[in-house]
Amino acid sequence: MRNSTPDFGRVSAEHARTFIAIMEILHGEPTGPAFGRLLKKNLQADDYMLLGHLFEEISVLALHRLIPEALLFDAFAFDLYWDELREDVLALRAETGNEKFCENFEIAAQRAREYRSDRPPKGRWMHRDIGEGPDEPHGGLGVRPHEPHKPPHPPEPPLPKPEPSGTKERVSG
């Protein structure tokens, strides 16, 4: 009998170096600004192919099991990135006759959809009114307000500075 649950691989410490390299590429030059615009859904014309090709290369690593899909799909929204870039990729395929252009990215996006459909957002446990998750968060800092850090207690007044000897008036009796 075949298991119907997709295998997205197991993450181990050996994958950290590759994962960090991917993050450095996505956040460094020249791709960092384009990746930031993708996240904001504010892409420029040159961003589409730069990112499409980069996600194709990352997808090859995952589909050939050189890095677990679980690690990539937990950190990155390949399915949503594909949705943003799909029309331009499909147009370039038609224009060039290269049906293989970004095909690994397209496959990875579909697998990312499967991964996401089985795993609700991790923050969902915070919505107590829905009836999911623990009553109290375990560890971490919880939700932070968008204001500067304030100490929990008022600061104690500073101690008085000692006076230099010989300057204090003497009281005679």
Coordinates of C-alpha atoms in Angstrom, one line a residue:
M1 CA 0.0 0.0 0.0
R2 CA 1.3 3.4 -1.0
N3 CA 1.4 6.3 1.5
S4 CA -0.8 9.1 0.1
T5 CA 1.0 11.9 2.1
P6 CA 3.7 13.6 0.1
D7 CA 7.2 13.3 1.4
F8 CA 8.8 16.7 1.7
G9 CA 12.0 15.4 3.1
R10 CA 13.6 15.6 6.6
V11 CA 15.5 18.7 7.7
S12 CA 18.8 18.2 9.4
A13 CA 21.7 20.4 10.5
E14 CA 23.6 19.5 7.3
H15 CA 21.1 21.6 5.3
A16 CA 21.8 24.8 7.2
R17 CA 24.7 26.0 5.1
T18 CA 22.7 25.6 1.8
F19 CA 19.7 27.3 3.4
I20 CA 21.7 30.2 4.6
A21 CA 23.3 30.6 1.2
I22 CA 19.9 30.8 -0.4
M23 CA 18.8 33.5 2.1
E24 CA 22.0 35.4 1.4
I25 CA 21.3 35.3 -2.3
L26 CA 17.6 36.4 -1.9
H27 CA 18.5 39.2 0.4
G28 CA 21.8 40.3 -1.2
E29 CA 22.6 42.2 -4.4
P30 CA 21.3 42.1 -7.1
T31 CA 18.3 40.0 -6.1
G32 CA 17.5 41.5 -2.7
P33 CA 15.7 44.6 -4.0
A34 CA 13.6 42.5 -6.5
F35 CA 12.8 39.9 -3.8
G36 CA 11.6 42.8 -1.5
R37 CA 9.4 44.1 -4.2
L38 CA 8.0 40.6 -4.8
L39 CA 7.0 40.4 -1.1
K40 CA 5.3 43.8 -1.4
K41 CA 3.7 42.8 -4.8
N42 CA 5.3 45.8 -6.4
L43 CA 7.5 44.2 -9.0
Q44 CA 9.3 46.1 -11.8
A45 CA 9.7 44.8 -15.3
D46 CA 13.2 43.4 -14.8
D47 CA 12.3 41.6 -11.6
Y48 CA 10.2 38.9 -13.2
M49 CA 12.8 36.9 -15.0
L50 CA 15.5 37.5 -12.5
L51 CA 13.4 36.0 -9.7
G52 CA 11.8 33.3 -12.0
H53 CA 15.2 32.0 -12.9
L54 CA 16.5 32.2 -9.3
F55 CA 13.5 30.2 -8.1
E56 CA 14.0 27.7 -10.9
E57 CA 17.6 27.1 -9.6
I58 CA 16.4 26.8 -6.0
S59 CA 13.6 24.4 -7.1
V60 CA 16.2 22.2 -8.8
L61 CA 18.0 21.7 -5.5
A62 CA 14.7 20.8 -3.8
L63 CA 13.3 18.5 -6.5
H64 CA 16.6 16.6 -6.7
R65 CA 16.6 16.3 -2.9
L66 CA 19.7 18.2 -2.3
I67 CA 17.8 20.4 0.2
P68 CA 14.5 19.3 1.8
E69 CA 11.4 20.8 0.3
A70 CA 10.0 21.1 3.9
L71 CA 12.7 23.6 4.7
L72 CA 12.1 25.7 1.7
F73 CA 8.3 25.6 1.8
D74 CA 8.3 26.4 5.5
A75 CA 10.4 29.5 4.9
F76 CA 9.3 30.6 1.5
A77 CA 6.0 30.8 -0.3
F78 CA 7.0 29.3 -3.6
D79 CA 3.4 28.8 -4.6
L80 CA 2.6 32.5 -4.0
Y81 CA 5.8 33.6 -5.8
W82 CA 4.8 31.4 -8.8
D83 CA 1.4 33.1 -8.8
E84 CA 3.1 36.5 -9.1
L85 CA 5.5 35.4 -11.8
R86 CA 3.4 32.8 -13.8
E87 CA 2.1 35.1 -16.6
D88 CA 5.5 36.4 -17.5
V89 CA 7.0 32.9 -17.4
L90 CA 4.3 31.5 -19.6
A91 CA 4.6 34.4 -22.0
L92 CA 8.4 33.9 -22.3
R93 CA 7.9 30.1 -22.8
A94 CA 5.5 30.9 -25.7
E95 CA 7.8 33.6 -27.2
T96 CA 10.9 31.4 -27.1
G97 CA 9.4 28.0 -27.6
N98 CA 11.2 26.8 -24.5
E99 CA 8.5 24.8 -22.7
K100 CA 11.1 23.8 -20.0
F101 CA 11.7 27.4 -18.9
C102 CA 11.0 27.5 -15.1
E103 CA 9.4 24.1 -15.2
N104 CA 11.0 23.1 -11.9
F105 CA 9.8 26.3 -10.3
E106 CA 6.3 25.5 -11.5
I107 CA 6.5 21.9 -10.1
A108 CA 7.9 23.2 -6.8
A109 CA 5.1 25.8 -6.5
Q110 CA 2.5 23.0 -6.9
R111 CA 4.2 20.9 -4.2
A112 CA 4.4 24.0 -2.0
R113 CA 0.6 24.3 -2.3
E114 CA 0.3 20.7 -1.1
Y115 CA 2.6 21.4 1.7
R116 CA 0.7 24.6 2.7
S117 CA -2.7 22.9 2.5
D118 CA -1.7 20.3 5.2
R119 CA -0.1 22.9 7.5
P120 CA -2.1 25.8 8.9
P121 CA -0.2 29.0 9.7
K122 CA 1.9 28.6 12.9
G123 CA 0.4 31.8 14.3
R124 CA -3.1 30.3 14.3
W125 CA -2.6 29.0 17.9
M126 CA -2.7 32.7 19.0
H127 CA -6.4 33.0 18.0
R128 CA -7.9 31.6 21.2
D129 CA -11.4 32.6 20.2
I130 CA -11.3 30.1 17.3
G131 CA -10.7 27.3 19.8
E132 CA -7.3 26.2 18.4
G133 CA -4.0 25.8 20.2
P134 CA -2.9 26.2 23.8
D135 CA -4.4 28.8 26.2
E136 CA -1.0 30.4 26.9
P137 CA 2.0 30.6 24.7
H138 CA 5.0 28.6 25.8
G139 CA 8.2 30.7 25.8
G140 CA 9.1 33.4 23.4
L141 CA 8.3 37.1 23.7
G142 CA 4.8 37.0 22.5
V143 CA 3.2 39.9 20.6
R144 CA 5.2 43.1 20.8
P145 CA 3.7 46.5 20.6
H146 CA 5.1 48.9 18.0
E147 CA 6.5 51.3 20.5
P148 CA 9.9 51.7 22.0
H149 CA 10.8 49.3 24.9
K150 CA 9.8 50.6 28.3
P151 CA 11.3 49.1 31.4
P152 CA 8.7 47.2 33.5
H153 CA 9.4 49.3 36.7
P154 CA 10.2 53.0 37.0
P155 CA 13.9 53.5 37.3
E156 CA 15.2 54.1 40.8
P157 CA 16.4 57.6 41.6
P158 CA 20.2 58.0 41.3
L159 CA 22.2 57.9 44.5
P160 CA 23.4 61.3 45.7
K161 CA 27.0 62.1 44.7
P162 CA 29.4 62.2 47.6
E163 CA 30.6 65.7 48.4
P164 CA 34.3 66.3 48.3
S165 CA 35.8 66.5 51.8
G166 CA 36.3 69.9 53.3
T167 CA 33.5 71.6 51.4
K168 CA 30.6 70.7 53.8
E169 CA 29.7 73.3 56.4
R170 CA 30.3 72.3 59.9
V171 CA 27.7 72.9 62.5
S172 CA 29.1 74.1 65.7
G173 CA 27.4 73.7 69.0

